[in-house]
PDB file of C-alpha atoms in Angstrom:
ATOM      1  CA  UNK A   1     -55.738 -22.103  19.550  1.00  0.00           C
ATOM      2  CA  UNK A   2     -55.470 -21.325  15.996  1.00  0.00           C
ATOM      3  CA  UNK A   3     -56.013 -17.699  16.527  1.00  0.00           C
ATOM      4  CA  UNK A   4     -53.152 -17.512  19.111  1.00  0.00           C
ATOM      5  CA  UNK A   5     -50.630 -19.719  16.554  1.00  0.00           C
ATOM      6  CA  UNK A   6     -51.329 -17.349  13.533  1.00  0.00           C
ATOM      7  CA  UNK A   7     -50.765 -14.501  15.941  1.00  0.00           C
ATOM      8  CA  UNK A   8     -47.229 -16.109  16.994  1.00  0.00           C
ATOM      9  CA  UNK A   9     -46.722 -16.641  13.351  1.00  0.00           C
ATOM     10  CA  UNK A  10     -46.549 -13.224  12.689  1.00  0.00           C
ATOM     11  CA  UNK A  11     -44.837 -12.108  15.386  1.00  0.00           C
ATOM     12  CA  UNK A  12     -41.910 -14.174  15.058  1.00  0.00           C
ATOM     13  CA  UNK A  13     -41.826 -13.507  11.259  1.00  0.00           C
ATOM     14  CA  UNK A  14     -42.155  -9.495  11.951  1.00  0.00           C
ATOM     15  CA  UNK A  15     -39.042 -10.294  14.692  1.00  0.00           C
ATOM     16  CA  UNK A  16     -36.933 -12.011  11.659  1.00  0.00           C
ATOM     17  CA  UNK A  17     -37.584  -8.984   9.390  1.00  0.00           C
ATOM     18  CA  UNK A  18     -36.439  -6.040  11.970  1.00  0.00           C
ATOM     19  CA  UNK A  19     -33.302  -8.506  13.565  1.00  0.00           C
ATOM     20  CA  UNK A  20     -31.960  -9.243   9.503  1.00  0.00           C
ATOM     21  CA  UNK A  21     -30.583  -6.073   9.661  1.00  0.00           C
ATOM     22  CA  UNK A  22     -28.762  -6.396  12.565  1.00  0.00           C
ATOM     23  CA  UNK A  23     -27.853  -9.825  11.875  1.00  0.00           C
ATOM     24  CA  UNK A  24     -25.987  -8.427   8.505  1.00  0.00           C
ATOM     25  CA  UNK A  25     -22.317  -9.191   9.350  1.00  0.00           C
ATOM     26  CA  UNK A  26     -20.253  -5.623   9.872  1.00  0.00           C
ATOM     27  CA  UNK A  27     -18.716  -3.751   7.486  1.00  0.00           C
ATOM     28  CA  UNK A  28     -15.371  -4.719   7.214  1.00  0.00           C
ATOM     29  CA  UNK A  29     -13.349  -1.898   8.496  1.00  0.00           C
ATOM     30  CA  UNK A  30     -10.108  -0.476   6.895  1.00  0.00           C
ATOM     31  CA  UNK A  31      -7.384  -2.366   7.650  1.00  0.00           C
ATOM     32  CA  UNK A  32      -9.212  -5.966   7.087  1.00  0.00           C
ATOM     33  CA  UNK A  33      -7.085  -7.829   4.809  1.00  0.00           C
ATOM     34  CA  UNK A  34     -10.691  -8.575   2.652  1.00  0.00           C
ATOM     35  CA  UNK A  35     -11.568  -5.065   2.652  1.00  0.00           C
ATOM     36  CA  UNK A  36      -8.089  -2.795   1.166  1.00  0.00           C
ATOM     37  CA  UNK A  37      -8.138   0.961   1.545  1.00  0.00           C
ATOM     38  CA  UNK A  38     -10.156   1.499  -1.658  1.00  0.00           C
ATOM     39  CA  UNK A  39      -9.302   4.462  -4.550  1.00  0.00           C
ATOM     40  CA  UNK A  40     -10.082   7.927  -3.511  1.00  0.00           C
ATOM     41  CA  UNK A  41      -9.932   6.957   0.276  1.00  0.00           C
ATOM     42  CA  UNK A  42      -8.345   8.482   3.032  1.00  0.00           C
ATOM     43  CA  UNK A  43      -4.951   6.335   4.611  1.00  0.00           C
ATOM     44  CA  UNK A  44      -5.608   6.518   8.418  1.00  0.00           C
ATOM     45  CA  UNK A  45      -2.559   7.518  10.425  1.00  0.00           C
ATOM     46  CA  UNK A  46      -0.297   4.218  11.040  1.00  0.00           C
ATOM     47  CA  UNK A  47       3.041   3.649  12.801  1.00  0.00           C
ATOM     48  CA  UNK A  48       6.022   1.371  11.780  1.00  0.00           C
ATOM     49  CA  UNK A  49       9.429   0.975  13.238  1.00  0.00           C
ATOM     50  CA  UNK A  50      12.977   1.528  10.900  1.00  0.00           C
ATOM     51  CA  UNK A  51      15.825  -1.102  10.771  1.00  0.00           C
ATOM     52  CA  UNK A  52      16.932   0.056  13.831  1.00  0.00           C
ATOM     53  CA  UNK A  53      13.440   0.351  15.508  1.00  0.00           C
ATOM     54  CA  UNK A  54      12.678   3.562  15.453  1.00  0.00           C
ATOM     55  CA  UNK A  55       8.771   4.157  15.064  1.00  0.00           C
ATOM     56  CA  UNK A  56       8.135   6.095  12.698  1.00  0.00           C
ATOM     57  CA  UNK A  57       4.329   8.021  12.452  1.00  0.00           C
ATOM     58  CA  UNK A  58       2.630   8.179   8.641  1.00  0.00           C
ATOM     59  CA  UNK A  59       1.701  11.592   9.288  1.00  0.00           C
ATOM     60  CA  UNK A  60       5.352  12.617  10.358  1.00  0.00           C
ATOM     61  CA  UNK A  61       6.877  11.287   7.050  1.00  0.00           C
ATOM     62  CA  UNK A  62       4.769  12.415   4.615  1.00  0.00           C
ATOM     63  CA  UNK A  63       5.326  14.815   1.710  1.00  0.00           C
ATOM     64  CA  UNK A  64       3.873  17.826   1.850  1.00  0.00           C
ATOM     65  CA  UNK A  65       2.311  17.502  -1.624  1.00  0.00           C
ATOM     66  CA  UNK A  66       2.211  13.451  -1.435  1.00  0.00           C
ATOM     67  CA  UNK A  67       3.332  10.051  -0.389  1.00  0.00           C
ATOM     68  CA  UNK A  68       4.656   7.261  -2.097  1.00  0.00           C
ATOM     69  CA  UNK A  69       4.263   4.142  -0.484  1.00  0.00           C
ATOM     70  CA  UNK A  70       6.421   1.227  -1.924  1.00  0.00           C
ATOM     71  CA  UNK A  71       6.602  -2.816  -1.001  1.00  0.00           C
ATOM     72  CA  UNK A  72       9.773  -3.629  -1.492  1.00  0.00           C
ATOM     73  CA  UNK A  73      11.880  -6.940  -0.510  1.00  0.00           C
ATOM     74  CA  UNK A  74      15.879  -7.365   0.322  1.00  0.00           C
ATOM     75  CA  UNK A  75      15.745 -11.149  -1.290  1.00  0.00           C
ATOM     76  CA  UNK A  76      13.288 -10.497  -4.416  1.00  0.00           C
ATOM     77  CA  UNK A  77      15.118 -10.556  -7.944  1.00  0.00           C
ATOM     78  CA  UNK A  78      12.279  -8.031  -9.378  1.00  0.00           C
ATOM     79  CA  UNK A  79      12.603  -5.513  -6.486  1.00  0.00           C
ATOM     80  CA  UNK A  80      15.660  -5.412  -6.373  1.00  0.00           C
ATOM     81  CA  UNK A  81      15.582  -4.723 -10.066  1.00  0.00           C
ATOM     82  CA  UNK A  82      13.990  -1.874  -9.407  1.00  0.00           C
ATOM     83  CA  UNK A  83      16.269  -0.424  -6.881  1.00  0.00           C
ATOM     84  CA  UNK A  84      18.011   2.409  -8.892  1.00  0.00           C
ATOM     85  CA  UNK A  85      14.987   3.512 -10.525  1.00  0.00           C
ATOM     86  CA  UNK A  86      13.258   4.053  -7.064  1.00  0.00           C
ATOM     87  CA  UNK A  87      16.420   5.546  -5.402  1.00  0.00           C
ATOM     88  CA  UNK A  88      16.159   7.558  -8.107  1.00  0.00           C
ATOM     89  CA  UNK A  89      12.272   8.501  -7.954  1.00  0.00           C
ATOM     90  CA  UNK A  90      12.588   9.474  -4.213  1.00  0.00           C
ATOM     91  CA  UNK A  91      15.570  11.610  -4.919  1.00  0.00           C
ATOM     92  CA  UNK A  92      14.554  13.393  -7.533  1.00  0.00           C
ATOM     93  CA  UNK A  93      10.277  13.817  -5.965  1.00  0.00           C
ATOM     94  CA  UNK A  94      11.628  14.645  -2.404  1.00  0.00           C
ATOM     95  CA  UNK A  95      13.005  17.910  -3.667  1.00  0.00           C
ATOM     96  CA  UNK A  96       9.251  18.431  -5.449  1.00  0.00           C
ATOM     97  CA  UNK A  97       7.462  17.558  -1.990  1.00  0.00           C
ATOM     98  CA  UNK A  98       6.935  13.920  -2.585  1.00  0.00           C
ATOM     99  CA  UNK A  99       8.698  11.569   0.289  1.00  0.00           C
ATOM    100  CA  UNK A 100       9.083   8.077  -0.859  1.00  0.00           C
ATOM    101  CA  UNK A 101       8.305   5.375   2.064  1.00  0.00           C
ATOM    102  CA  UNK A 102       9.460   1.829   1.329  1.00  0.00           C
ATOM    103  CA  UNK A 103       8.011  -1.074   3.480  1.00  0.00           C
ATOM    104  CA  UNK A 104       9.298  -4.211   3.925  1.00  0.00           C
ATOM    105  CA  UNK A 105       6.619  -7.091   4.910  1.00  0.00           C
ATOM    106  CA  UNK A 106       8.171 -10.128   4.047  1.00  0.00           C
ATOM    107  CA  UNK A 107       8.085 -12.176   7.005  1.00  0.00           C
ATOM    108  CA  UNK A 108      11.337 -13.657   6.834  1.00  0.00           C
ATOM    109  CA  UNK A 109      13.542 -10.725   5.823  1.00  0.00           C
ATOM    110  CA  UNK A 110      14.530  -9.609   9.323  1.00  0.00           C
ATOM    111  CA  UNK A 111      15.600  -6.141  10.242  1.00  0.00           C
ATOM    112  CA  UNK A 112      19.693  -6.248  10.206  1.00  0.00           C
ATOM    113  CA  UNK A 113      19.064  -7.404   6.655  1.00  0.00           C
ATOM    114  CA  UNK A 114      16.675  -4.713   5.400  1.00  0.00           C
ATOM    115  CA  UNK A 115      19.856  -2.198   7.032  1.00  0.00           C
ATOM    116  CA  UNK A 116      22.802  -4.092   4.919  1.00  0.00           C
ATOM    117  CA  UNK A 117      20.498  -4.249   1.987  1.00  0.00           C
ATOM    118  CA  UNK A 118      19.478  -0.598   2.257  1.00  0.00           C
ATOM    119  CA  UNK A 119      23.143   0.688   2.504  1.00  0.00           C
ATOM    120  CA  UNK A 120      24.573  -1.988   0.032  1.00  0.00           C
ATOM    121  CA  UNK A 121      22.136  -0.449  -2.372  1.00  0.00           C
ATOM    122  CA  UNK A 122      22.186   2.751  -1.367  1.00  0.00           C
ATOM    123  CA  UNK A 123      18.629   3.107  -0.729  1.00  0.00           C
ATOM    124  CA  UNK A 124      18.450   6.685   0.686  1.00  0.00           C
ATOM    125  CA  UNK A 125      14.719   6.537   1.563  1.00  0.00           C
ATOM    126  CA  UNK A 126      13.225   5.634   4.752  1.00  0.00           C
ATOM    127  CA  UNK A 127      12.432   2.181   5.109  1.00  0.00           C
ATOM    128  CA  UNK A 128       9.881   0.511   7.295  1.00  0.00           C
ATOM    129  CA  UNK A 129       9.024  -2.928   8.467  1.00  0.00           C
ATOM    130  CA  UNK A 130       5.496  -3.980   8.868  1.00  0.00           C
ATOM    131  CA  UNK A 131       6.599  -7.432  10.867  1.00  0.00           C
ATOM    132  CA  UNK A 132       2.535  -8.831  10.648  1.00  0.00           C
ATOM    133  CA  UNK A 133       1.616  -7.019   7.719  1.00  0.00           C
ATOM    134  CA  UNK A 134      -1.019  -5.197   9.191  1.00  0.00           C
ATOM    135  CA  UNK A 135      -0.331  -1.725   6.900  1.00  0.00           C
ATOM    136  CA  UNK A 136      -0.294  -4.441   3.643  1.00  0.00           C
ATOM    137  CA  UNK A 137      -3.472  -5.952   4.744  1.00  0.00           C
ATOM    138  CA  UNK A 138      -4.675  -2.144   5.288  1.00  0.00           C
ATOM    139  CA  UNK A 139      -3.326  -1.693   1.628  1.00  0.00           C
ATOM    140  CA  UNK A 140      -3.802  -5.007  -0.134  1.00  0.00           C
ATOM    141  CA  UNK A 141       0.124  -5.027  -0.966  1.00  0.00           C
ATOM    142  CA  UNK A 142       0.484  -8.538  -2.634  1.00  0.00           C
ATOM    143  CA  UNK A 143       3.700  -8.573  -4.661  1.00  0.00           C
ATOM    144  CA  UNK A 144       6.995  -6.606  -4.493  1.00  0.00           C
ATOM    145  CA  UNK A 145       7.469  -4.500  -5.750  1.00  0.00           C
ATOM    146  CA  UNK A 146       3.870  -2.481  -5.654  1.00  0.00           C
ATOM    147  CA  UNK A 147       3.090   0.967  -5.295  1.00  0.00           C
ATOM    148  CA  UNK A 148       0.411   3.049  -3.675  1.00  0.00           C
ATOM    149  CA  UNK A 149       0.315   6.935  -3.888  1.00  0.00           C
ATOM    150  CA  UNK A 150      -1.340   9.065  -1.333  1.00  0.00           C
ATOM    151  CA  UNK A 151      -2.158  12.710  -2.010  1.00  0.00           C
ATOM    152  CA  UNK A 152      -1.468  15.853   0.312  1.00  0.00           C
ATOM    153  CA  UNK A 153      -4.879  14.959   2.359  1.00  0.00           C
ATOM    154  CA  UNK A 154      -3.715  11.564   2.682  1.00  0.00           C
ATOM    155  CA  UNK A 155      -5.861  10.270  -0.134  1.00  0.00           C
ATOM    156  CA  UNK A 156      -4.812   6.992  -2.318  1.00  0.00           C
ATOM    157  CA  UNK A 157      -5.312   7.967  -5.498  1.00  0.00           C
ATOM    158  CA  UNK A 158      -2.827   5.695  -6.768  1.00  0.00           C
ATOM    159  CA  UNK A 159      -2.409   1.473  -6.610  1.00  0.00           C
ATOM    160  CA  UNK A 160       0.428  -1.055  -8.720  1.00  0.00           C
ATOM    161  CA  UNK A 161       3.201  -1.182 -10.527  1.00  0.00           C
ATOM    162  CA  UNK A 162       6.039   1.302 -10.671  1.00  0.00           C
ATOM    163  CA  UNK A 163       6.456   0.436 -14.829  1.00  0.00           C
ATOM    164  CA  UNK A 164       6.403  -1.829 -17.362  1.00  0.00           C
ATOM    165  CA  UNK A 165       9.349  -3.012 -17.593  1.00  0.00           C
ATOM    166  CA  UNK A 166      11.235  -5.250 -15.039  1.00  0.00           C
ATOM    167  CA  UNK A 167      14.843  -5.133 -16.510  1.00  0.00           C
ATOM    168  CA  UNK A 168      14.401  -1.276 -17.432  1.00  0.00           C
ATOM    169  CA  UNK A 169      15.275  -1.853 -20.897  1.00  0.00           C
ATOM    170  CA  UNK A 170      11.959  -1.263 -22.680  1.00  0.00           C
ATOM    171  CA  UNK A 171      10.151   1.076 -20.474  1.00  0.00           C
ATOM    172  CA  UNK A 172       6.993   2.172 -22.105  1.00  0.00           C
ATOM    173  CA  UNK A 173       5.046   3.142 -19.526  1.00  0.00           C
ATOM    174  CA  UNK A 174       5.822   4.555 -16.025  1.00  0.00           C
ATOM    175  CA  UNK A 175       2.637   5.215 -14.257  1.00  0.00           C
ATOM    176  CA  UNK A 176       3.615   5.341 -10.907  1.00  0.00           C
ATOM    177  CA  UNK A 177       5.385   8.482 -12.052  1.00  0.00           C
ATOM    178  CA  UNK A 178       2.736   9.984 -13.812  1.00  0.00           C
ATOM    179  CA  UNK A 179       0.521   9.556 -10.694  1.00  0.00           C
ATOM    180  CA  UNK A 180       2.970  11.253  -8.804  1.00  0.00           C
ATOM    181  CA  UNK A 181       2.832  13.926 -11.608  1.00  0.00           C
ATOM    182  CA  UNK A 182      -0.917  14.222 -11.278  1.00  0.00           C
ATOM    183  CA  UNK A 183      -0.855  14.694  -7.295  1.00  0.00           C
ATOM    184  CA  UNK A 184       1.734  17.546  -7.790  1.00  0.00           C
ATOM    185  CA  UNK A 185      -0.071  19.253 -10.460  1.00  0.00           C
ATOM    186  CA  UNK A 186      -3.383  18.573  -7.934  1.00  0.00           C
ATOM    187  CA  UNK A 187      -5.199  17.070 -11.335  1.00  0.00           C
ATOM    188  CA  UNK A 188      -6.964  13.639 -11.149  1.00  0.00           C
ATOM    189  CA  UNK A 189      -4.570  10.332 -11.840  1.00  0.00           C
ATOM    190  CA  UNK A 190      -5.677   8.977 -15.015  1.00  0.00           C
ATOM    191  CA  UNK A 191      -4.644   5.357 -14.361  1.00  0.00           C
ATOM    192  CA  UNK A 192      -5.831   4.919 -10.473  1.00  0.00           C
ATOM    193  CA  UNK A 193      -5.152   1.162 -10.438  1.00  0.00           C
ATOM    194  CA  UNK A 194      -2.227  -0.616 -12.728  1.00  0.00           C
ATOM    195  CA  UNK A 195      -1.286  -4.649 -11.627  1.00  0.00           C
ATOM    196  CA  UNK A 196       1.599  -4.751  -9.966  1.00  0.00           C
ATOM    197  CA  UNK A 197       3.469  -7.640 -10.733  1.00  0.00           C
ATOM    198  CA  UNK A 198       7.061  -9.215  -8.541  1.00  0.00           C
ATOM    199  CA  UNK A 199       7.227 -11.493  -5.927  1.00  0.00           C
ATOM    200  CA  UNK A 200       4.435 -12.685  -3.876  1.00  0.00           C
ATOM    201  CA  UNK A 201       4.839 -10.657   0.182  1.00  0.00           C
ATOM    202  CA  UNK A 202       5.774 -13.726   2.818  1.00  0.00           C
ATOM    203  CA  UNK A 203       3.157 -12.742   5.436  1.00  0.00           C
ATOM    204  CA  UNK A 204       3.307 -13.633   8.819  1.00  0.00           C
ATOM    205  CA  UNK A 205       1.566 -17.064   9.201  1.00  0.00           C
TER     206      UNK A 205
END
């Protein structure tokens, strides 16, 4: 009898040791809200309707040479501070073969506003809404307005803030646009990840 229980012993403790493995929870995928698209990653394919709610395909939109991906908000006081200087940075990159993506995935900022916003501020790049934030889950967007670049193969090589400056008027540093700089010149950005900082994204409860 004491043969046979030492025998079960071991078997159930040699079951335990090849079921741990397997008992491991899963990798968390991309697109988990706990596991963000990490640096030097690829950006799977994603669709998001405009405004007017038209879908609009990731890989149809991109640049050529790169992608800028940028949370932005119609009510927040520090996007919208920042609404000439990205205007701006999409015209001036869209002629370099950069296209400039905004994304709006505040919960409550519906999509008639995002169009009267847009055209009151003459926001002339496309602008998406991601109604239950799956794409700033996929991202880890938390504040607007944040920043994530994506090379030619789709890559993020890029995460935060646009500058350092909120009001503009002491602009020391402007790393999204020397990450865009990088990606055009095909070198390696030297600052991958800079905190954004802005208003915290409403997500969809």
């Amino acid at each position: 009898m004491k043969k046979f229980s030492a025998r079960a012993a071991l078997a159930a403790a040699l079951c335990l040791a090849f079921a741990a493995p397997n008992a491991l929870p899963a990798r968390a995928s991309e697109g988990d809200a706990s596991s963000p698209v990490a640096i030097g990653a690829t950006v799977s394919d994603f669709t998001l309707p405009d405004a007017a709610g038209r879908d609009h395909a990731l890989s149809l939109v991109k640049g050529p040479k790169g992608t800028v991906i940028i949370f932005v908000s119609t009510k927040c006081p520090v996007s919208n501070a920042y609404n000439e200087r990205m205007r701006k940075l999409a015209e001036e990159y869209r002629a370099k073969g950069v296209n400039v993506i905004g994304v709006n995935a505040n919960a409550p900022e519906t999509p008639d506003e995002i169009k009267s916003h847009a055209a009151e501020q003459k926001l002339s790049f496309l602008i998406l809404k991601d109604a239950g934030n799956k794409i700033a889950d996929r991202l880890g967007a938390s504040v607007t307005p944040e920043a994530f670049v994506l090379d030619a193969a789709g890559r993020l090589v890029y995460r935060g803030r646009i500058d350092n400056s909120r009001n503009g008027d002491s602009i020391t540093n402007q790393e999204l646009r020397d990450a865009i700089e990088a990606v055009i010149a095909g070198k390696p950005v030297e600052k991958p990840e800079v905190r954004a900082f802005g208003c915290s994204i409403k997500r969809a409860s």
